[in-house]
mmCIF file of C-alpha atoms in Angstrom:
data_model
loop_
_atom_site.group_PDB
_atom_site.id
_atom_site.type_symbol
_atom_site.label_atom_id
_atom_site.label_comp_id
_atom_site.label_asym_id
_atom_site.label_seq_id
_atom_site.Cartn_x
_atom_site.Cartn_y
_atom_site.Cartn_z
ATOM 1 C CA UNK A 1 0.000 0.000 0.000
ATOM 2 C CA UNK A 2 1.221 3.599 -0.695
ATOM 3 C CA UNK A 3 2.392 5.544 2.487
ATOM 4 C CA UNK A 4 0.165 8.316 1.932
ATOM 5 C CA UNK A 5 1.759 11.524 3.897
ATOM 6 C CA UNK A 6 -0.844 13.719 5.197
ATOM 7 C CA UNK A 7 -1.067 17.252 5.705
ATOM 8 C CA UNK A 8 -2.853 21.036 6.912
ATOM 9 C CA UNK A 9 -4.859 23.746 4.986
ATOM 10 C CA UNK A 10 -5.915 26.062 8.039
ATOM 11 C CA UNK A 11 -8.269 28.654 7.066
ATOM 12 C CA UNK A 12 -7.966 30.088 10.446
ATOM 13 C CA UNK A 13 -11.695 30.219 11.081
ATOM 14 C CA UNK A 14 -13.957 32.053 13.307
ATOM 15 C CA UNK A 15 -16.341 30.123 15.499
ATOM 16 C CA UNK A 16 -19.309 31.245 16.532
ATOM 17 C CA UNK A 17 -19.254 32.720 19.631
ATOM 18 C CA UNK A 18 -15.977 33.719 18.908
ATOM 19 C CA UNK A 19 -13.390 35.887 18.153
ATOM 20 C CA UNK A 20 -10.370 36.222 15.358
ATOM 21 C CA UNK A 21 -8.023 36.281 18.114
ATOM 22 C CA UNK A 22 -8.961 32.957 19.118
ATOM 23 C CA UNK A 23 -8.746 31.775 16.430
ATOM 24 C CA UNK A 24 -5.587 32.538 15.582
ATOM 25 C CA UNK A 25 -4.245 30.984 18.585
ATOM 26 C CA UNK A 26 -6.141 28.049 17.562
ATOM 27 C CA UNK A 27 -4.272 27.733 14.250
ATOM 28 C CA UNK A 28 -1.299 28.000 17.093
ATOM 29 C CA UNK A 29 -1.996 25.119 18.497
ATOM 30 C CA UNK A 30 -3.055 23.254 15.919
ATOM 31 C CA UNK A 31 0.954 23.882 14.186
ATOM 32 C CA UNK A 32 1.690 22.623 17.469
ATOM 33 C CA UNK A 33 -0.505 19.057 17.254
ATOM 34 C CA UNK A 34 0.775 18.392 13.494
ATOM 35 C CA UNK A 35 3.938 18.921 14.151
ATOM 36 C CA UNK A 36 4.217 16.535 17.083
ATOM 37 C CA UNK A 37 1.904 14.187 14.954
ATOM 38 C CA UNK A 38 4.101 14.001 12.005
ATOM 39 C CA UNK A 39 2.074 15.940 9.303
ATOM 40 C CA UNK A 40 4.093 17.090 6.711
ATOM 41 C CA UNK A 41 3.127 20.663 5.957
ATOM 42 C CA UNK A 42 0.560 23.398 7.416
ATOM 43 C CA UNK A 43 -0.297 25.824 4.770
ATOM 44 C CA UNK A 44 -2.818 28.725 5.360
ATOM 45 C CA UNK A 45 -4.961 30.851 3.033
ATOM 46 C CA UNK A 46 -5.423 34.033 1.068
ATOM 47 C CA UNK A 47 -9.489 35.201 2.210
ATOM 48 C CA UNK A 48 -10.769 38.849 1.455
ATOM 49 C CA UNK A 49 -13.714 40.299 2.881
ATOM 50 C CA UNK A 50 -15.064 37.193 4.538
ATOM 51 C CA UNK A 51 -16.009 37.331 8.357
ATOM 52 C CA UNK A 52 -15.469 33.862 9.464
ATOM 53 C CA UNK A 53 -12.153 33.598 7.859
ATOM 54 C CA UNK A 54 -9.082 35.172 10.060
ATOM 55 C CA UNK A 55 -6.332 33.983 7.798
ATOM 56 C CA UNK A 56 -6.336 37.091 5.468
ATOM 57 C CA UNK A 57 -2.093 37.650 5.228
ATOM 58 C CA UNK A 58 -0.459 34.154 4.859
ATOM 59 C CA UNK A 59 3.176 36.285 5.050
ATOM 60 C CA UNK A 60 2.098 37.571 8.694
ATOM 61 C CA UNK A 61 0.884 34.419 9.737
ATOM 62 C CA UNK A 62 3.648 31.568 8.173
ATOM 63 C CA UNK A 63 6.303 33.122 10.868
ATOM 64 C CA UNK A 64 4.055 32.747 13.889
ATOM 65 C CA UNK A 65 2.740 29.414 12.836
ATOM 66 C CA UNK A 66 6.539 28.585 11.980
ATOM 67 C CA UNK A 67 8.004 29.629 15.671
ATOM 68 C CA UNK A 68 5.429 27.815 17.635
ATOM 69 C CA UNK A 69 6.749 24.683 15.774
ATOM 70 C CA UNK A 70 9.959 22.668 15.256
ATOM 71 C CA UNK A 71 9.921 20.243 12.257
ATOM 72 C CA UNK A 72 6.856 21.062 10.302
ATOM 73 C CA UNK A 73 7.360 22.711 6.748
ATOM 74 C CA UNK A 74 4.970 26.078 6.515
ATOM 75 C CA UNK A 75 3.827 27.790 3.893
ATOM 76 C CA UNK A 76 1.114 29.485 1.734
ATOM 77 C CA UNK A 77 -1.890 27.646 0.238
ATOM 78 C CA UNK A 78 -1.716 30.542 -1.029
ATOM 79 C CA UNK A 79 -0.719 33.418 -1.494
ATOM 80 C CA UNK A 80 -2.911 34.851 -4.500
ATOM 81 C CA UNK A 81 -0.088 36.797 -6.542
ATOM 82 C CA UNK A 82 -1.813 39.107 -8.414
ATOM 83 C CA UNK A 83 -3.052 41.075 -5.486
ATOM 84 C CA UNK A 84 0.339 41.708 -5.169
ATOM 85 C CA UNK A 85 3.769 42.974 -5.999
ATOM 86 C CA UNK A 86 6.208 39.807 -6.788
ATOM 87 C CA UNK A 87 9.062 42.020 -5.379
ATOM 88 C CA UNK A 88 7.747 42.241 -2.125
ATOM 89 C CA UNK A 89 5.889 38.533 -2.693
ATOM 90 C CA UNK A 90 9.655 37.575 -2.916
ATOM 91 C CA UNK A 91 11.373 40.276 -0.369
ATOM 92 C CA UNK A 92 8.684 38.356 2.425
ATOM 93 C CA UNK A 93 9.823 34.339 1.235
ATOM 94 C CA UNK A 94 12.874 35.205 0.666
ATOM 95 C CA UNK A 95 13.041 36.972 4.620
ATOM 96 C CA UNK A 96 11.022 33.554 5.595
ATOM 97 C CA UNK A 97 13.385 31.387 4.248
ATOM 98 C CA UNK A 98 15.932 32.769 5.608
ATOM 99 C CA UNK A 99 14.483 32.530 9.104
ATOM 100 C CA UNK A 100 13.619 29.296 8.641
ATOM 101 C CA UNK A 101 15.229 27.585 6.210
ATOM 102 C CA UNK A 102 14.595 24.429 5.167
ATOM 103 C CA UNK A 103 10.748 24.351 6.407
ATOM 104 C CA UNK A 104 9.152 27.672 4.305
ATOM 105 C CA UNK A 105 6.771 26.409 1.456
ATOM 106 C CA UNK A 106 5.631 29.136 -1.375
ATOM 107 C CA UNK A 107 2.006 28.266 -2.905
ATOM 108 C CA UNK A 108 0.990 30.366 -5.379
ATOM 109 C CA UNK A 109 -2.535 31.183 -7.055
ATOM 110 C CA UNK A 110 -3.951 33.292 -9.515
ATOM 111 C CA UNK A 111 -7.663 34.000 -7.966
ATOM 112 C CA UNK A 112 -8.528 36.590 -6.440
ATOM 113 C CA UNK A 113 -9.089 34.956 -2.645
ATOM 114 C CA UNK A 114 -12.686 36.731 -2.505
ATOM 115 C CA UNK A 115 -14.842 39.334 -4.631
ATOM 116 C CA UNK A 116 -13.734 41.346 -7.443
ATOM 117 C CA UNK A 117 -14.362 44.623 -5.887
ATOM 118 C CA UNK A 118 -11.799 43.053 -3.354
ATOM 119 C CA UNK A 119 -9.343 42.257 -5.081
ATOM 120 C CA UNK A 120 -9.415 45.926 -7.204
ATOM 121 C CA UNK A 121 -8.592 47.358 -3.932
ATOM 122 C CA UNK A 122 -6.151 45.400 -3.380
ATOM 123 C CA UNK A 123 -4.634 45.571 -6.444
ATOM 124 C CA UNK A 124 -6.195 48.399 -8.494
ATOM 125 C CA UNK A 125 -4.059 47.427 -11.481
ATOM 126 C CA UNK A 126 -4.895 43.963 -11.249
ATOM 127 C CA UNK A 127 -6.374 42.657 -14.848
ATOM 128 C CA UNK A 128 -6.634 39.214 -13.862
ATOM 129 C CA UNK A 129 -4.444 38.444 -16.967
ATOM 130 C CA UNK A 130 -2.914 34.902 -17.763
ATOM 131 C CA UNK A 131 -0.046 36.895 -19.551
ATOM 132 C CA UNK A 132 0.233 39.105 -16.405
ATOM 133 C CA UNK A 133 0.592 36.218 -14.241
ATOM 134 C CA UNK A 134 3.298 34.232 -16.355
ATOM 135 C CA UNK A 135 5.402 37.347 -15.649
ATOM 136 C CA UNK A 136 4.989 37.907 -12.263
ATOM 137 C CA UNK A 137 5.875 33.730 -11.529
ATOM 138 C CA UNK A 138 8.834 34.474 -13.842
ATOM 139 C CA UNK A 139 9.974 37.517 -11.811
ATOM 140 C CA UNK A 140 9.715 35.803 -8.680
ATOM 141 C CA UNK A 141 11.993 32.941 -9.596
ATOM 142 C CA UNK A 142 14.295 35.500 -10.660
ATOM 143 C CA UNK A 143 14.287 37.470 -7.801
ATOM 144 C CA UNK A 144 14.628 34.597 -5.073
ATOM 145 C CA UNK A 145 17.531 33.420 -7.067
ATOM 146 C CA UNK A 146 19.437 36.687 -6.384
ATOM 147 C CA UNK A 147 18.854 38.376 -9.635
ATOM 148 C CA UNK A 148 17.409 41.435 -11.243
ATOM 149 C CA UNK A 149 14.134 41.465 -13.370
ATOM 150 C CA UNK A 150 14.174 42.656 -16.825
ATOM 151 C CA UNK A 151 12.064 44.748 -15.978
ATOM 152 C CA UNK A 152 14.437 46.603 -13.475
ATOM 153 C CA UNK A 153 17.226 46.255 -15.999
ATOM 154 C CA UNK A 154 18.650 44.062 -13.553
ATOM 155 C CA UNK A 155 19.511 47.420 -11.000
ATOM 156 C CA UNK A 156 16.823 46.105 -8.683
ATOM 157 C CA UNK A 157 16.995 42.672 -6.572
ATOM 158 C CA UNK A 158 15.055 40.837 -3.451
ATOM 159 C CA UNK A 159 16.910 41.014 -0.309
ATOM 160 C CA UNK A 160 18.206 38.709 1.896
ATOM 161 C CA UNK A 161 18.560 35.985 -0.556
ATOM 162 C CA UNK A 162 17.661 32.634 1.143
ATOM 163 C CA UNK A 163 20.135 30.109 1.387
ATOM 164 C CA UNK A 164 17.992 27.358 0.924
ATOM 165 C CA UNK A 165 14.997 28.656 -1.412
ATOM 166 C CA UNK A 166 11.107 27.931 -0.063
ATOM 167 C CA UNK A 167 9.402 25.342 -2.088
ATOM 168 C CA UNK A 168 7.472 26.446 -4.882
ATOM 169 C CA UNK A 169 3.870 25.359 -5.610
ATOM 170 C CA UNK A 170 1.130 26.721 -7.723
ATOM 171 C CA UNK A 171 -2.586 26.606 -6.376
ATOM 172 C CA UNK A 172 -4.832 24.870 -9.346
ATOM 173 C CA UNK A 173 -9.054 24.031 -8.957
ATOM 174 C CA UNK A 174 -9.868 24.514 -12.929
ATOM 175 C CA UNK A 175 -6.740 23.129 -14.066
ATOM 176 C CA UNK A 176 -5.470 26.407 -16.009
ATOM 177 C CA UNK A 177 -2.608 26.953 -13.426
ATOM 178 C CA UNK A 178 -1.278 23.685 -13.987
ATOM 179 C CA UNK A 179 0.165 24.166 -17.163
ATOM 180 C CA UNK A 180 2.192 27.392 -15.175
ATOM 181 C CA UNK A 181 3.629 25.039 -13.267
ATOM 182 C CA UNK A 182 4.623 22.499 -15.564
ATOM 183 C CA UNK A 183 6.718 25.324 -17.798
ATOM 184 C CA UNK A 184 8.477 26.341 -14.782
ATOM 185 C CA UNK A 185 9.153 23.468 -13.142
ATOM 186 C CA UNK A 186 7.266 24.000 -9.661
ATOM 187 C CA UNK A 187 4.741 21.290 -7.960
ATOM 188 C CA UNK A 188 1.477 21.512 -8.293
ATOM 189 C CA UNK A 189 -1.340 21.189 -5.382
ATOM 190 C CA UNK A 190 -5.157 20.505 -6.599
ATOM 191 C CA UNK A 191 -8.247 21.967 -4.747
ATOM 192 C CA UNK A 192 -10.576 19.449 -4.987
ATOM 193 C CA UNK A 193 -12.329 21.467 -2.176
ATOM 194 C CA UNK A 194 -12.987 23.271 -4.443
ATOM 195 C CA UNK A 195 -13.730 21.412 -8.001
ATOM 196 C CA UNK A 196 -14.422 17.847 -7.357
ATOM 197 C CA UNK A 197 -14.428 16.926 -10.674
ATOM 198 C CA UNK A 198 -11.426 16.904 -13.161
ATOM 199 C CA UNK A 199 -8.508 16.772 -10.856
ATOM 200 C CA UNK A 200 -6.887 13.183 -11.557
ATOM 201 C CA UNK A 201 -6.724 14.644 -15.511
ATOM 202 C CA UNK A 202 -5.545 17.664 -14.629
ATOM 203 C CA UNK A 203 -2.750 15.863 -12.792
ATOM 204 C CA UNK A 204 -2.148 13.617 -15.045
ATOM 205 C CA UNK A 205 -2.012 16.117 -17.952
ATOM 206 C CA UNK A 206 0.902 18.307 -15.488
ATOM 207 C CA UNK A 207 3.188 15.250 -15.502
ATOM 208 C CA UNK A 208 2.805 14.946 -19.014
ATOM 209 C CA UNK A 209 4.018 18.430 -19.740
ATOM 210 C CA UNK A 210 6.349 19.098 -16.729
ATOM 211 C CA UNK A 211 9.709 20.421 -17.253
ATOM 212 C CA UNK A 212 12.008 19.706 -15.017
ATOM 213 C CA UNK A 213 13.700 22.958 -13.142
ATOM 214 C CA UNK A 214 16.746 23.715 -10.784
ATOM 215 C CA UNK A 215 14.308 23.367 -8.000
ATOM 216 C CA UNK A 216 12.155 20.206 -8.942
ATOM 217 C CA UNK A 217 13.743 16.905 -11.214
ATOM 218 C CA UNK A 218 9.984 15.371 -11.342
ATOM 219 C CA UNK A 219 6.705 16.182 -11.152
ATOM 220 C CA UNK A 220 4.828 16.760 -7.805
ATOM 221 C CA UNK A 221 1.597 16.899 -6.758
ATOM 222 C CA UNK A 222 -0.960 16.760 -3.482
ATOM 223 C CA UNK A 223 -4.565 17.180 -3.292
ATOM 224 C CA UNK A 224 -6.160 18.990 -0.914
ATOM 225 C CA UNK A 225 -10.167 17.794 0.386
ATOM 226 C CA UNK A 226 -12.119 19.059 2.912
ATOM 227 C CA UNK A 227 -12.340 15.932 5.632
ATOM 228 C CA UNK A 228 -14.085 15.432 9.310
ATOM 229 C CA UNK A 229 -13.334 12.194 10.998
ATOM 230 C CA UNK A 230 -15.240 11.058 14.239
ATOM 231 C CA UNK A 231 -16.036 8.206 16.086
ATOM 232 C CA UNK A 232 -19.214 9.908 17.096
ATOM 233 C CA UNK A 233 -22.173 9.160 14.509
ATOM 234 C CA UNK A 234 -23.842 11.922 15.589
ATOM 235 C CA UNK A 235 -21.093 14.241 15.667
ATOM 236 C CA UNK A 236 -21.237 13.321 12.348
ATOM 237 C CA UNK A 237 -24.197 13.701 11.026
ATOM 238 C CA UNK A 238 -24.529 17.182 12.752
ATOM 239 C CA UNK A 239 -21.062 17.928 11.006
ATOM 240 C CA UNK A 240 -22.487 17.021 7.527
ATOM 241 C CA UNK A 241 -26.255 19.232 8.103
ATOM 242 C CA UNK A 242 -24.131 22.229 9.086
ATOM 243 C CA UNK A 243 -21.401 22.011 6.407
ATOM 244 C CA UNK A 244 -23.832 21.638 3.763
ATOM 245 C CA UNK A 245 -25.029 24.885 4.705
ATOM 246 C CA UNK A 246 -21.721 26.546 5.149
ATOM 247 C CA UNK A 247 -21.296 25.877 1.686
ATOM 248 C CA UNK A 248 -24.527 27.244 0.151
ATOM 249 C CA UNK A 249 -24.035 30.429 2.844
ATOM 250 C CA UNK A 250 -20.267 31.309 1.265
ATOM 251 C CA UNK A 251 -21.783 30.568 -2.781
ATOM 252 C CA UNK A 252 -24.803 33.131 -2.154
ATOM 253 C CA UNK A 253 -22.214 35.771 -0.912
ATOM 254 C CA UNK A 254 -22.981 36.136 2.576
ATOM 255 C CA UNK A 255 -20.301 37.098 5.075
ATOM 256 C CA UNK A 256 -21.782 37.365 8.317
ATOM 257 C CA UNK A 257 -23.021 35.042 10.649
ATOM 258 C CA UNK A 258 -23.638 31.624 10.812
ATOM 259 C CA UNK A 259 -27.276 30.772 12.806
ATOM 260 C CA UNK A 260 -27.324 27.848 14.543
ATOM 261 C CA UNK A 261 -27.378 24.365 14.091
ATOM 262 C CA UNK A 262 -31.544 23.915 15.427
ATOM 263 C CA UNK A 263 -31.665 26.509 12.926
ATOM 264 C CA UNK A 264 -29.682 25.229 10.135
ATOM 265 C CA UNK A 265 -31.396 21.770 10.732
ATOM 266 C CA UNK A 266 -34.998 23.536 10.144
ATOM 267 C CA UNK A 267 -34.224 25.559 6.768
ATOM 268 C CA UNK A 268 -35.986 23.969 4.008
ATOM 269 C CA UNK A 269 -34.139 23.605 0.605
ATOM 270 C CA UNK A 270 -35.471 24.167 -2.739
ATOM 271 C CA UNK A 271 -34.546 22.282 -5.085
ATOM 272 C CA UNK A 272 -31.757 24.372 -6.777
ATOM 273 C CA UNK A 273 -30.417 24.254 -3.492
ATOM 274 C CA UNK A 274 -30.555 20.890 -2.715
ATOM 275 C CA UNK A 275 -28.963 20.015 -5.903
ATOM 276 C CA UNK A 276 -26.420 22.434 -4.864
ATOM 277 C CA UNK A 277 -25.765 20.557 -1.333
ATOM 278 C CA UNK A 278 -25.359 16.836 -3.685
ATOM 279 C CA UNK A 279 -22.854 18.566 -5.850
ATOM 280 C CA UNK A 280 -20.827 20.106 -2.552
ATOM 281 C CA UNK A 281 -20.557 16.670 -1.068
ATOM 282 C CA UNK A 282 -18.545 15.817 -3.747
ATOM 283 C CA UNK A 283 -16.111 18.718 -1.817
ATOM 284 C CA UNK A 284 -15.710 16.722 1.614
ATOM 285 C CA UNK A 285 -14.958 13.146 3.322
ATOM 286 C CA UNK A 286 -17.244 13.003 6.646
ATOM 287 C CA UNK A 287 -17.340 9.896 8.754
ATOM 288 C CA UNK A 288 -15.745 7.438 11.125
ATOM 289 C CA UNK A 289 -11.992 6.521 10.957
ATOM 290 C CA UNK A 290 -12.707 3.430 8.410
ATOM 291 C CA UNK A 291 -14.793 4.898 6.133
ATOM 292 C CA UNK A 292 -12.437 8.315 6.433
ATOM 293 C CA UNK A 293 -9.450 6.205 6.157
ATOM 294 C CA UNK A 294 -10.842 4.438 2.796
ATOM 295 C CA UNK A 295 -11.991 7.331 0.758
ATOM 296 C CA UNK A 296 -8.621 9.439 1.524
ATOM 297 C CA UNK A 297 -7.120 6.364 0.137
ATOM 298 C CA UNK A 298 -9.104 5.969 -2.721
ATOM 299 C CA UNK A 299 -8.657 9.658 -3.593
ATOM 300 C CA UNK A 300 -4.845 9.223 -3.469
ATOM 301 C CA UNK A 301 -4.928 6.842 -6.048
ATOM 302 C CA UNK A 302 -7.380 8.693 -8.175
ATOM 303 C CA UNK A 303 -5.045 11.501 -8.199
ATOM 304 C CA UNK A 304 -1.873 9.137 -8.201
ATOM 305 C CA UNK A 305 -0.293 11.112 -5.213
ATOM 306 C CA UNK A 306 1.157 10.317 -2.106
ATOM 307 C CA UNK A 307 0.054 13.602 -0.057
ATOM 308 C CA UNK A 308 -3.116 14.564 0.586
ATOM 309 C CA UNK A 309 -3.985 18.175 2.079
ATOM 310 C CA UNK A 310 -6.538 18.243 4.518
ATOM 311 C CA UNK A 311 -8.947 21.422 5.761
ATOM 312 C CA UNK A 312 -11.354 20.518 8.472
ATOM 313 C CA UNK A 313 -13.879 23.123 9.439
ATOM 314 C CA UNK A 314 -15.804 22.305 12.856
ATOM 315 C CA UNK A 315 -17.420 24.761 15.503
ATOM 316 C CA UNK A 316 -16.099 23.396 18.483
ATOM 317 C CA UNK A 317 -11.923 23.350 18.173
ATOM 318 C CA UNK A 318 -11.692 19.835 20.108
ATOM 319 C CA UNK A 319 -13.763 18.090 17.542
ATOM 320 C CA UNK A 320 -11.469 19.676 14.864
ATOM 321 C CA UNK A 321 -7.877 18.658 16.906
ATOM 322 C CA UNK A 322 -9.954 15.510 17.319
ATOM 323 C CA UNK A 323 -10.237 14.666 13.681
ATOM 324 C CA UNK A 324 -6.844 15.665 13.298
ATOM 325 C CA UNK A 325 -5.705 13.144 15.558
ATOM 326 C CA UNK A 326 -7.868 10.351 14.164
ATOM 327 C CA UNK A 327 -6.764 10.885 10.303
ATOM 328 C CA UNK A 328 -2.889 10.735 11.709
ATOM 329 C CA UNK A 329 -3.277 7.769 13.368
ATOM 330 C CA UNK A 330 -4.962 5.802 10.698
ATOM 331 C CA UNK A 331 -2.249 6.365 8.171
ATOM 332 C CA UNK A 332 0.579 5.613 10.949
ATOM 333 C CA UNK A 333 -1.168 2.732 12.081
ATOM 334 C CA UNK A 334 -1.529 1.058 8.708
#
């Protein structure tokens, strides 16, 4: 059997009842349990103008999350480049890296990490061009090597240059990223939290095209899901009614709060919406540690990979650690 290696996404998110600050220090400690559990990686998100979601500067929160660990590689999952300059994209890895070399992983992706309006402000120049992007992934491999743009005529360069460069990735749920990082030679992480359909071709399509770099000899890819694992049916279940509605709440726009679960559990669907909710479960892996343990394995070999990402959402912070703990010791037990 494959020895599937299992790691974070950590969307940092606000419970109800709660505050950002807590749950910030929750993403602290939960560095904390994967690193003494023997995840790989912990990589946290690019959000915009979304309430529930604390995680909206992966560059401010990578060192925190990297000094309240030891072993753990840390990174971006991702940092959406186009909001931003890839100078100072590369100043911050490069200052990362060089802090903590050897653990500092660079995921990049070209959406926008919420609404348009968003993303204009962050970025009024932002065109949301393919060309546009192929630049800015070309300057930042240029200027983490040590080297001047041609842009800058070569007169302008990222300081400090790492010693021991971050590992790059580019960010892919369509598939049109993929063939960025096939040209230049980086690894590639799916979001089938995202699209659940398409992924093992869009993989398999990358290692068909990929062109070995300085960086990466082969291909390399993970997958990251949306999983809960439980040995409580009813945890469960409950887990399942509310995320289905999580979903729905973050497609019609909303931002605020969440009601609660009695309330959640009385809404009645219609029937665009339930058809909606059977699409979306395509998104997640809910269940007890067999059945959990059996479709993260099947979805490893449907994607050919040996690393799967995993971002659990859950109200309560012990039934998230919980899962956590469950999914680890199910792959290091078989």
């Amino acid at each position: 059997m494959k020895n599937i290696k299992i790691s974070v996404l950590d969307q940092s998110q606000v419970s109800r009842n709660s505050t950002p600050a807590q749950a910030l220090q929750d993403s602290g400690k939960l560095v904390q349990l994967a690193d003494k559990l023997g995840f790989e990686r912990y990589w946290v998100s690019e959000h915009h103008n979304f309430k529930l979601v604390a995680g909206t500067a992966p560059e401010v929160l990578i060192p925190y999350l990297a000094s309240r660990s030891e072993r753990i590689r840390v990174g971006s999952g991702g940092i959406m480049l186009p909001n931003h300059s890839a100078l100072k994209m590369s100043e911050n890895f490069g200052l990362l890296s060089t802090l903590f070399p050897g653990r500092i992983d660079f995921g990049i992706g070209r959406a926008p990490g919420g609404d348009r309006l968003s993303a204009h402000l962050l970025n009024p120049s932002n065109t949301f061009s393919e060309k546009e992007f192929f630049q800015q992934l070309k300057d930042v491999r240029t200027y983490l090597s040590g080297e001047g743009t041609e842009a800058s005529e070569g007169r302008v360069k990222a300081y400090p240059v790492p010693e021991v460069l971050p590992e790059y990735w580019i960010l892919t749920s369509s598939g049109g990223s993929a063939q960025f990082a096939a040209h230049f030679g980086m690894a590639l992480s799916f979001a089938h939290f995202i699209n659940p359909f398409g992924g093992p071709e869009v993989a398999a399509i990358y290692r068909d095209s990929f062109k070995p770099s300085a960086e990466l000899a082969e291909p390399k890819v993970n997958v990251g899901i949306f999983a809960f694992c439980s040995e409580d049916e009813q945890k469960i279940e409950d887990w399942i009614t509310e995320f289905d509605y999580r979903m729905l709440h973050i497609e019609m726009g909303a931002t605020g709060d969440l009601p609660s679960l009695e309330e959640i559990k009385a809404i009645e669907y219609n029937m665009q919406q339930r058809s909606r909710i059977a699409y979306n479960r395509n998104r997640f892996i809910a269940g007890t540690p067999d059945l959990v343990h059996k479709k993260l394995s099947k979805l490893a070999d449907d994607y050919n990979v040996d690393e799967i990402m995993i971002a659990t959402w859950a109200d309560d912070y012990e039934d998230r650690e919980r899962s956590y703990e469950l999914i680890a010791e199910m792959f290091r037990s078989r």
